[in-house]
Tab-separated table of C-alpha atoms in Angstrom:
chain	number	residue	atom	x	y	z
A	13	UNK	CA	-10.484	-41.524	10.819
A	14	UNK	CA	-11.070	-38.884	8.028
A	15	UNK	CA	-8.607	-36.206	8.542
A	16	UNK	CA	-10.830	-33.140	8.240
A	17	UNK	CA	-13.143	-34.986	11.270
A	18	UNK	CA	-9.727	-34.594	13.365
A	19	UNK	CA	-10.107	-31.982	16.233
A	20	UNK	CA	-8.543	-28.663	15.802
A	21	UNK	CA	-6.905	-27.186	18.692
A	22	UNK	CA	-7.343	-23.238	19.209
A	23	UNK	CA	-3.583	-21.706	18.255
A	24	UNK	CA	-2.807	-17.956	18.948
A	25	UNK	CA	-0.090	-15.785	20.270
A	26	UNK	CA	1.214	-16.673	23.461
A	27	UNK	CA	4.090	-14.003	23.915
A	28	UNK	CA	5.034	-11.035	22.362
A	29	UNK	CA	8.076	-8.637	22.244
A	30	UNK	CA	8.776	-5.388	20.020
A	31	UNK	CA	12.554	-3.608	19.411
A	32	UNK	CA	13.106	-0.042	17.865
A	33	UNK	CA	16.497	1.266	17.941
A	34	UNK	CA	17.207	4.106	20.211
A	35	UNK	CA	18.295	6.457	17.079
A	36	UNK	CA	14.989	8.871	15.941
A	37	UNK	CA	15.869	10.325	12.516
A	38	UNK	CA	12.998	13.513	12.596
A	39	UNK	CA	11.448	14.856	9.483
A	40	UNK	CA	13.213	18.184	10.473
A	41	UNK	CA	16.861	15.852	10.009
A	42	UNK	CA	16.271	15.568	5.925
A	43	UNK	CA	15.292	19.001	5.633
A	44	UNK	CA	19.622	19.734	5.517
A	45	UNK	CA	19.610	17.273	2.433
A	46	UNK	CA	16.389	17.202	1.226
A	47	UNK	CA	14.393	19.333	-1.141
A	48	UNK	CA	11.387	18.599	1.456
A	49	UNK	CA	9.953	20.496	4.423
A	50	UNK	CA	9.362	18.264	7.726
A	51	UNK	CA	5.601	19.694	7.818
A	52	UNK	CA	5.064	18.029	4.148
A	53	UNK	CA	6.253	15.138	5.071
A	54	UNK	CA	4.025	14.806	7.947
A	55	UNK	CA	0.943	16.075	5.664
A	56	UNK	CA	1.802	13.726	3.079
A	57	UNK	CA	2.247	10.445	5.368
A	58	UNK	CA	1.058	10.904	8.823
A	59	UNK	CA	5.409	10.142	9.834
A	60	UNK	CA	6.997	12.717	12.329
A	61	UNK	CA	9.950	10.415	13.181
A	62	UNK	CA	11.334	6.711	12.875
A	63	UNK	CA	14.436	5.010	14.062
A	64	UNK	CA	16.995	3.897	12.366
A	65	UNK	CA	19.773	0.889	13.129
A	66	UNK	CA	23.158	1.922	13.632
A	67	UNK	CA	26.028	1.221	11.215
A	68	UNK	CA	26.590	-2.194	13.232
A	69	UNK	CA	23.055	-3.420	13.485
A	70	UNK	CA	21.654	-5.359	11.477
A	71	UNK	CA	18.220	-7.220	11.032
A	72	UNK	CA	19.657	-10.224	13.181
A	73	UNK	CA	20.111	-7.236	16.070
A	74	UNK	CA	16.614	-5.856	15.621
A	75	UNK	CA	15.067	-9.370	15.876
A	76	UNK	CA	17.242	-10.591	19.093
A	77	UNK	CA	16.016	-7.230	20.488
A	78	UNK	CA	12.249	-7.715	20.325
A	79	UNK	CA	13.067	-11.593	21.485
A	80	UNK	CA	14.511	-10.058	24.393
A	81	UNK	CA	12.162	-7.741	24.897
A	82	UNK	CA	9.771	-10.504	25.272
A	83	UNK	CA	12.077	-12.573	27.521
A	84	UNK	CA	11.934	-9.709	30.145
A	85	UNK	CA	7.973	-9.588	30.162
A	86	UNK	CA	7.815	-13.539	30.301
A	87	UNK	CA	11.179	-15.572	30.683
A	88	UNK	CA	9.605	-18.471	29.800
A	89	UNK	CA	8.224	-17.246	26.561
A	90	UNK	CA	10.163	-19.548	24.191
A	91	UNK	CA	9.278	-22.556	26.804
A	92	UNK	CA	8.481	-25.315	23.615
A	93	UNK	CA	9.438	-23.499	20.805
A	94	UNK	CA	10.945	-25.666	18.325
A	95	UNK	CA	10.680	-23.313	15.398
A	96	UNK	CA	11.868	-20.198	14.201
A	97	UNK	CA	10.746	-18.198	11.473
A	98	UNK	CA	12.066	-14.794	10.725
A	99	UNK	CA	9.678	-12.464	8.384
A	100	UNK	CA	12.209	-9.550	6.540
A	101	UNK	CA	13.012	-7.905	2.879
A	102	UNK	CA	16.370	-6.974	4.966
A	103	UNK	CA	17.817	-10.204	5.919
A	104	UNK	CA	21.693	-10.656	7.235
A	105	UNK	CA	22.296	-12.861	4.255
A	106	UNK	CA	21.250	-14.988	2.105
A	107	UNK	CA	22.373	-18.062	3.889
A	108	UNK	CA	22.546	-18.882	6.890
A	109	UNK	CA	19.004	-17.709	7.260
A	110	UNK	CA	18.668	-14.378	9.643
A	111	UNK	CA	16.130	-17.294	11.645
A	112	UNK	CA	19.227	-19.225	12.681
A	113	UNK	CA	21.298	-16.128	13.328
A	114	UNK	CA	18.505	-15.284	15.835
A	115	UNK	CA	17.380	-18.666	17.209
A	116	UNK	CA	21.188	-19.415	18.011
A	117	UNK	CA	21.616	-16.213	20.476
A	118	UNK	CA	18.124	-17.176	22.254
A	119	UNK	CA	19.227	-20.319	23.342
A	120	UNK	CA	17.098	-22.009	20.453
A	121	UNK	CA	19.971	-24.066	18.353
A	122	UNK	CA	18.738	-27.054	16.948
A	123	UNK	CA	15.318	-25.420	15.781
A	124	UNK	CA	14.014	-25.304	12.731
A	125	UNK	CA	14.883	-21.620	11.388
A	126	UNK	CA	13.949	-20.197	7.657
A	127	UNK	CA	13.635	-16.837	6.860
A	128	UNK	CA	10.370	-15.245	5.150
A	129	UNK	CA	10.135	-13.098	2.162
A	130	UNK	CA	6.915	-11.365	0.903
A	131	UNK	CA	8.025	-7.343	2.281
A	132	UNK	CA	5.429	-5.912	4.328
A	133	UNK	CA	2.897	-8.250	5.202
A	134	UNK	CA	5.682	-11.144	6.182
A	135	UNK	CA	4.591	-10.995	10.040
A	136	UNK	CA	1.051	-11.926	9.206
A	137	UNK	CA	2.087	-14.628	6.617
A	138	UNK	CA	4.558	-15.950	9.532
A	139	UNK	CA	1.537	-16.389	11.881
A	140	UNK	CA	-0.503	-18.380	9.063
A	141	UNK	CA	2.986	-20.664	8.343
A	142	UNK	CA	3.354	-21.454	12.398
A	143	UNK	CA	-0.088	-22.586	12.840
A	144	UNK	CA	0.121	-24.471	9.859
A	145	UNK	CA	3.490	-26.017	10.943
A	146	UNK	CA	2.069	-26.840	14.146
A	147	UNK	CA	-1.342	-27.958	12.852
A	148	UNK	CA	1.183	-30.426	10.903
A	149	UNK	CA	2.763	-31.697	13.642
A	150	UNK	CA	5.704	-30.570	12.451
A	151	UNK	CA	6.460	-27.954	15.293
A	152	UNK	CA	5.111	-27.661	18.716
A	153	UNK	CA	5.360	-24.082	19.317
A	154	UNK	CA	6.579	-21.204	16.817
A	155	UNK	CA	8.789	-18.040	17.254
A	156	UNK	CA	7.616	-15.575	14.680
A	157	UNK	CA	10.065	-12.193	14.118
A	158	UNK	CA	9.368	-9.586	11.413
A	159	UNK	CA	12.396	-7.507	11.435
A	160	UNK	CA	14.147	-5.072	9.184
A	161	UNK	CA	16.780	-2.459	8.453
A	162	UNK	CA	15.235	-0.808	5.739
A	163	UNK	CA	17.559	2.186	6.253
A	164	UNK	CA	20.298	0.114	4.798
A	165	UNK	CA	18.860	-0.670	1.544
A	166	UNK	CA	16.750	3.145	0.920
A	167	UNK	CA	18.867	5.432	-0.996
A	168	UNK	CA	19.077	8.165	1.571
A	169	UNK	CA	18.730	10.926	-1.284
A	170	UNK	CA	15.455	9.873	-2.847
A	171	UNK	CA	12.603	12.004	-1.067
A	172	UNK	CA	10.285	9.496	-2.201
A	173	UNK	CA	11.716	6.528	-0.146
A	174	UNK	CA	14.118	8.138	2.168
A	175	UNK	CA	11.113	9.662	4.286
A	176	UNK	CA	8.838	6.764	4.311
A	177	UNK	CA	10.953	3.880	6.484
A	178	UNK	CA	12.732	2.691	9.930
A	179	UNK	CA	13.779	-0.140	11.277
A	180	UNK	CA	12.331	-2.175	13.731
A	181	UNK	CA	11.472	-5.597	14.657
A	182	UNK	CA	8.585	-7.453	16.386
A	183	UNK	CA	8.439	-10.727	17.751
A	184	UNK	CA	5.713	-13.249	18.902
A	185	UNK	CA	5.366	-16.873	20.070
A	186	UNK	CA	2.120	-19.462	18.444
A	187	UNK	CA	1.187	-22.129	20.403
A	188	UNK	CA	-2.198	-23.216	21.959
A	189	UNK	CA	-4.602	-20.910	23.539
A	190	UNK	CA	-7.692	-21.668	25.713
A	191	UNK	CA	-10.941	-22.485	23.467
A	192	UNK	CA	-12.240	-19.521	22.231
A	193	UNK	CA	-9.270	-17.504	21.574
A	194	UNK	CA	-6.793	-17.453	19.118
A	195	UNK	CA	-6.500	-17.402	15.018
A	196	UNK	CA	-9.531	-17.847	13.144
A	197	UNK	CA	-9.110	-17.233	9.535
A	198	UNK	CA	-6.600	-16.481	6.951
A	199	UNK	CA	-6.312	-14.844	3.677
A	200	UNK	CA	-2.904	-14.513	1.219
A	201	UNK	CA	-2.368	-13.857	-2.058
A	202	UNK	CA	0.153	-11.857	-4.038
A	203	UNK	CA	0.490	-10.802	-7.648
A	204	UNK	CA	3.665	-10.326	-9.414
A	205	UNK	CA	1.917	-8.221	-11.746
A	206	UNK	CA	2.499	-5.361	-9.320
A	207	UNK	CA	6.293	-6.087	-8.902
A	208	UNK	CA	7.500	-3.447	-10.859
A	209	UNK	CA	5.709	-0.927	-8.664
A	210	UNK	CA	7.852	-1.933	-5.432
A	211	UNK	CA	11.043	-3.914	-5.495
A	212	UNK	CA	14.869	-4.563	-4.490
A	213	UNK	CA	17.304	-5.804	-6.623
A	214	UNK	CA	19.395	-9.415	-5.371
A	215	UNK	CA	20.976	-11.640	-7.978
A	216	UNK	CA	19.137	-10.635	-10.931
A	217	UNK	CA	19.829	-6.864	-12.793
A	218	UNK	CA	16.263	-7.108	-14.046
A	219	UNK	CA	12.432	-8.134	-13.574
A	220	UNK	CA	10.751	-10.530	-15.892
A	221	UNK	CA	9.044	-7.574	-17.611
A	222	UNK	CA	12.382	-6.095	-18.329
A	223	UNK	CA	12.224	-3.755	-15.872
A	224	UNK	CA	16.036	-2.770	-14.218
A	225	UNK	CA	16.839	-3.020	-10.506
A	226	UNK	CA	19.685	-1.581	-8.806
A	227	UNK	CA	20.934	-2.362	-4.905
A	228	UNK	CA	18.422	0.440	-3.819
A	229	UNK	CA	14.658	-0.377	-3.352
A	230	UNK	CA	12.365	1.279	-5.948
A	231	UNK	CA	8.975	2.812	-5.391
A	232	UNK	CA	6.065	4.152	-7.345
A	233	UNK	CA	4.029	5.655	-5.014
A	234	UNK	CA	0.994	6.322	-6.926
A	235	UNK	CA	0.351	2.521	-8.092
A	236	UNK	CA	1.697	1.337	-5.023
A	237	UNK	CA	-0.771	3.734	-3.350
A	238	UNK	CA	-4.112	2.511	-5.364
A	239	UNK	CA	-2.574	-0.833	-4.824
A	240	UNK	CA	-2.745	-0.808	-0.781
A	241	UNK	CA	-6.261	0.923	-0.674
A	242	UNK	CA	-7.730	-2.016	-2.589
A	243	UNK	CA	-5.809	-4.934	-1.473
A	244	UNK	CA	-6.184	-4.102	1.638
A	245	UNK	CA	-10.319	-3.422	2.046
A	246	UNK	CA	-10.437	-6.663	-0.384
A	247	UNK	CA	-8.219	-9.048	1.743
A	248	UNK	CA	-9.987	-7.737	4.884
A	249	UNK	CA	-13.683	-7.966	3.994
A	250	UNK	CA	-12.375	-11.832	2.160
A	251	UNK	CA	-11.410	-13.025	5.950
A	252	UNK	CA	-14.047	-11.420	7.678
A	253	UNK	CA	-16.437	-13.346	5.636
A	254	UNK	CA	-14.342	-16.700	5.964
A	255	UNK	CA	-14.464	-15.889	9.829
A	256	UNK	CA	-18.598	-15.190	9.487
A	257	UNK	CA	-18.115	-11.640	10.692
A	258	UNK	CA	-18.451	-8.054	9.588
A	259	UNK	CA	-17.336	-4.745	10.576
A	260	UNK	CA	-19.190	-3.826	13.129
A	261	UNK	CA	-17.831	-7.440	15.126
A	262	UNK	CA	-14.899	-6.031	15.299
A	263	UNK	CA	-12.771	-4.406	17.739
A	264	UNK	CA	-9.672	-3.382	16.576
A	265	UNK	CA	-8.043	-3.208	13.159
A	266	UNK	CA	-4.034	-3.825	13.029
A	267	UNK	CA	-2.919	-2.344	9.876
A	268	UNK	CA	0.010	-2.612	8.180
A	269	UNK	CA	2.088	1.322	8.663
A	270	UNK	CA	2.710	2.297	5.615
A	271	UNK	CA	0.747	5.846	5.293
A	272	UNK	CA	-2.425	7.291	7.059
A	273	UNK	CA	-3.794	8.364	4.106
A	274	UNK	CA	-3.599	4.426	2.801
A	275	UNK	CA	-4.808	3.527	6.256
A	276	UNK	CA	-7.607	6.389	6.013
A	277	UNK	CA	-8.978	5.200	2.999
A	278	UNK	CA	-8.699	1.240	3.535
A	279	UNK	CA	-11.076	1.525	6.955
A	280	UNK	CA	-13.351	3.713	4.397
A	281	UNK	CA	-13.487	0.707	2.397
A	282	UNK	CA	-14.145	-2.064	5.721
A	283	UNK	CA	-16.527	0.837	6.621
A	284	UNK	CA	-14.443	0.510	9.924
A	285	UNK	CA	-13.786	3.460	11.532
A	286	UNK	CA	-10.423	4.892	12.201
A	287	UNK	CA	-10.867	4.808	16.231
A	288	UNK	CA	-11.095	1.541	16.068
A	289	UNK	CA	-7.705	1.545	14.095
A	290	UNK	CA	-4.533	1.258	15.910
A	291	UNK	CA	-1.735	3.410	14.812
A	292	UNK	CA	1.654	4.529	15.522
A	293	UNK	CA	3.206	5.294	12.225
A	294	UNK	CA	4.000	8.674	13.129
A	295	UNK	CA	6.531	7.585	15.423
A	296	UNK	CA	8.064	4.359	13.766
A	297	UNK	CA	7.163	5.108	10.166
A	298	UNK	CA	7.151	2.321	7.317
A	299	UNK	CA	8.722	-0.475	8.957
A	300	UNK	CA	7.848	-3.352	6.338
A	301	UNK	CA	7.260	-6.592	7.984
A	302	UNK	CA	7.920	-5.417	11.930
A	303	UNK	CA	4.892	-3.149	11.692
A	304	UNK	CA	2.276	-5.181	12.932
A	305	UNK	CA	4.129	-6.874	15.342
A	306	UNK	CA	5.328	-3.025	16.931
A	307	UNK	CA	1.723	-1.773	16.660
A	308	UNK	CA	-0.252	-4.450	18.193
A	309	UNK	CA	2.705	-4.611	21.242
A	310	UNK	CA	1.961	-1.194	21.787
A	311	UNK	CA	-1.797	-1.239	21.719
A	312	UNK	CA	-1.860	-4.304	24.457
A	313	UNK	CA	0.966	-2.084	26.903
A	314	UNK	CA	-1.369	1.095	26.662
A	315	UNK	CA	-4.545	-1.188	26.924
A	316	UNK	CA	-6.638	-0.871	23.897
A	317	UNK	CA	-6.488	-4.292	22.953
A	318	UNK	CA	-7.666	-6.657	25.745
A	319	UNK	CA	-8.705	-9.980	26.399
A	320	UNK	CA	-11.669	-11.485	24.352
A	321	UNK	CA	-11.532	-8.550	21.786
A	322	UNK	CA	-11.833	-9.572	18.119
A	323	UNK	CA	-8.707	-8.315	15.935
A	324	UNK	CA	-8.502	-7.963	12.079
A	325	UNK	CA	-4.705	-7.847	10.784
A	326	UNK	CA	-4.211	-6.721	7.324
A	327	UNK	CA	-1.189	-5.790	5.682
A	328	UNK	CA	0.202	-5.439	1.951
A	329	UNK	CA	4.035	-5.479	0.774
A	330	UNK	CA	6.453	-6.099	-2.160
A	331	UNK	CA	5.504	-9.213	-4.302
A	332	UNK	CA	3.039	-7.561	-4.360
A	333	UNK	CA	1.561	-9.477	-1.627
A	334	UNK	CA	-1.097	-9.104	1.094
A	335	UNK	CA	-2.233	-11.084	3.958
A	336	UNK	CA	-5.285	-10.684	6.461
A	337	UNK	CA	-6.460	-12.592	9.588
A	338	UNK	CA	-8.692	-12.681	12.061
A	339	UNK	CA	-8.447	-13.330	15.897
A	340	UNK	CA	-9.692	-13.413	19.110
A	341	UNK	CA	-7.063	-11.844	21.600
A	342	UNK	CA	-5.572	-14.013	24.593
A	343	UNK	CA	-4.701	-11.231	27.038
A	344	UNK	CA	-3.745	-14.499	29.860
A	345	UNK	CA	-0.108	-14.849	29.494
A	346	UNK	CA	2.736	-12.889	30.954
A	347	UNK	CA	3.808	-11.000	28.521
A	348	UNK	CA	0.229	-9.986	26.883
A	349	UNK	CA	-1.287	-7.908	29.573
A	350	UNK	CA	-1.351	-4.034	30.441
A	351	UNK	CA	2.183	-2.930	31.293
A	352	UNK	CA	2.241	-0.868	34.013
A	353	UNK	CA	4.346	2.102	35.644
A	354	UNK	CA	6.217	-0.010	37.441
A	355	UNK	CA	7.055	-2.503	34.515
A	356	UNK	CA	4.622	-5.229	35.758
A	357	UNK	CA	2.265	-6.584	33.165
A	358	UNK	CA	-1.027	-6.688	34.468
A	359	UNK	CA	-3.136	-10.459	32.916
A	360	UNK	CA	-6.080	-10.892	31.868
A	361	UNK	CA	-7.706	-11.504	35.071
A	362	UNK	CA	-5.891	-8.387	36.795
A	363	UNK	CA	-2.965	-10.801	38.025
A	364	UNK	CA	0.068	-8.744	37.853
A	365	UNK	CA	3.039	-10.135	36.625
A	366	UNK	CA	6.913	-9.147	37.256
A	367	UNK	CA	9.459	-9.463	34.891
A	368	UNK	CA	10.413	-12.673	36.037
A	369	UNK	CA	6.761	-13.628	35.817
A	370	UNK	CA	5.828	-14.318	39.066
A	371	UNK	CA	2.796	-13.273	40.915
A	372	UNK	CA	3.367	-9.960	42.644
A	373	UNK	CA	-0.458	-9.437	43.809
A	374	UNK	CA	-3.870	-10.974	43.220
């Protein structure tokens, strides 16, 4: 039988789980060190406040956070999952992957576990990697983290950097969804051209261009700016068009958090306006690859995003790289409705579910 005759399951995400450490670091908290007034900050980036890990947490913390996150919405989330893969520019170490460090506290030792690096838009590639895993037959179900520590690797002194990211983590599980539902389309790409423009020394003291890196990460802002506007209206009208869509089909854009003004003038670009954009970056600032993961969490617990609604992820990050994809939102699982006051999440069909998902009324 030719291969591409084959039939192609619907994948999508089946649970989902966010982390944010309980330390806010304000704008008004740099002001003591700072040549830099809290109210530019906020006029120059749309951040107020983000949190930042303690001296004893590390990315491996922030991910086993949002996993357990999840696990209280849905304790059967990881029900399958044979497959780790943790997206991060922060990772514990080099080896043993920050994957294994996670998957071996969840229960999940004996998965597959690699770590992902392309900065901010790792979550998104993640998603595209699990569904081509499973697609493979290689995994049945995936566990996809984007976590960082960015605070660790920022030199605290540089106003250009220093006021731009937290730490966070996100995590979500891919497996099959009802027909209908799930991933659609994908688009990645990255260009190493733009390297010198955002980047974190490792092994090497220097870029192929010749350009030196130190153990702090390095920003221009301006190219880095122009960079984001384009990549992202380009990678976002590419899958819309793969999908067979435009603008107006959809219903909510999840955007990497990097800066409103970036975020302001991408939608201009979609022609998407920014009430259909979800947003929290004034609370959580820059938090590389846990971004989308954090945003779209908190856009299905206040309700925005519901079932049936057609989603647009885009997101940019060091490489550089950028990654878009479309989907149609699965609000039926546990862990993916409404959360209410009382901690329930409320499915799909208006099914509330406890933290131990089981029915509590109909």
């Amino acid at each position: 039988m030719d291969a591409s005759a084959a039939p192609r399951f619907r994948l999508g995400i089946t649970a989902l789980g966010s982390y944010a450490p309980p330390r806010i670091v304000t704008n008004a908290d740099f002001e003591a060190y700072l040549d830099t007034t809290a109210e530019w900050i906020e006029s120059r980036t749309g951040i107020r406040e983000r949190h930042f890990a303690a001296d004893s947490e590390f990315t491996s913390h922030m991910g086993l956070g949002a996993v357990r996150d999840m696990l209280e919405r849905d304790p059967d989330a990881l029900e399958g999952v044979d497959m780790v893969i943790c997206a991060t520019a922060t990772p514990d170490a080099m080896f043993p992957s920050t994957a294994a460090l996670i998957a071996g506290q969840v229960g999940l030792t004996g998965s597959g576990a690699f770590d992902l690096s392309t900065a901010c838009s790792g979550f998104v590639y993640g998603l595209s990697m699990a569904q081509g895993l499973i697609l493979a037959g290689t995994a049945r179900r995936v566990l996809v983290i984007g976590g960082e520590v960015l605070s660790k690797i920022v030199d605290q002194h540089d106003r250009n950097t220093a006021i731009l990211f937290g730490d966070g983590a996100g995590a979500a599980v891919v497996g099959p969804v009802p027909d209908g539902y799930g991933f659609q389309e994908f688009v990645l790409g990255a260009d190493s051209a733009g390297g010198p423009a955002l980047f974190k020394g490792c092994i090497a003291d220097r870029l192929p261009d010749g350009t030196p890196m130190g153990p702090k990460a390095d920003m221009n802002g301006r190219e880095v700016f122009k960079f984001a506007v384009r990549v992202l209206g380009d990678s976002g009208n590419a899958v819309l068009r793969k999908t067979g869509l435009s603008s107006a089909d959809v219903d909510w854009v999840i955007p990497h958090q990097a800066n409103v003004r970036i975020i302001e003038a991408a939608m201009q670009r979609f022609g998407i306006p920014m009430d259909k954009t979800v947003v929290n970056l004034d609370r959580y600032g820059n938090t590389s690859s846990a971004t989308v993961p954090l945003v779209l969490r908190e856009a299905v617990d206040d309700g925005r995003v519901q079932d049936g609604q057609q989603l647009l992820l885009v997101a940019f990050g060091g490489g550089l790289s950028w990654a878009a994809a479309t989907m149609r939102w699965w609000g039926g699982a546990p862990s993916l409705g409404v959360k209410t006051a009382e901690g329930t999440q409320q499915s799909a069909d208006g099914t509330e579910q406890s933290a131990e998902g089981t029915e509590v009324g109909a």
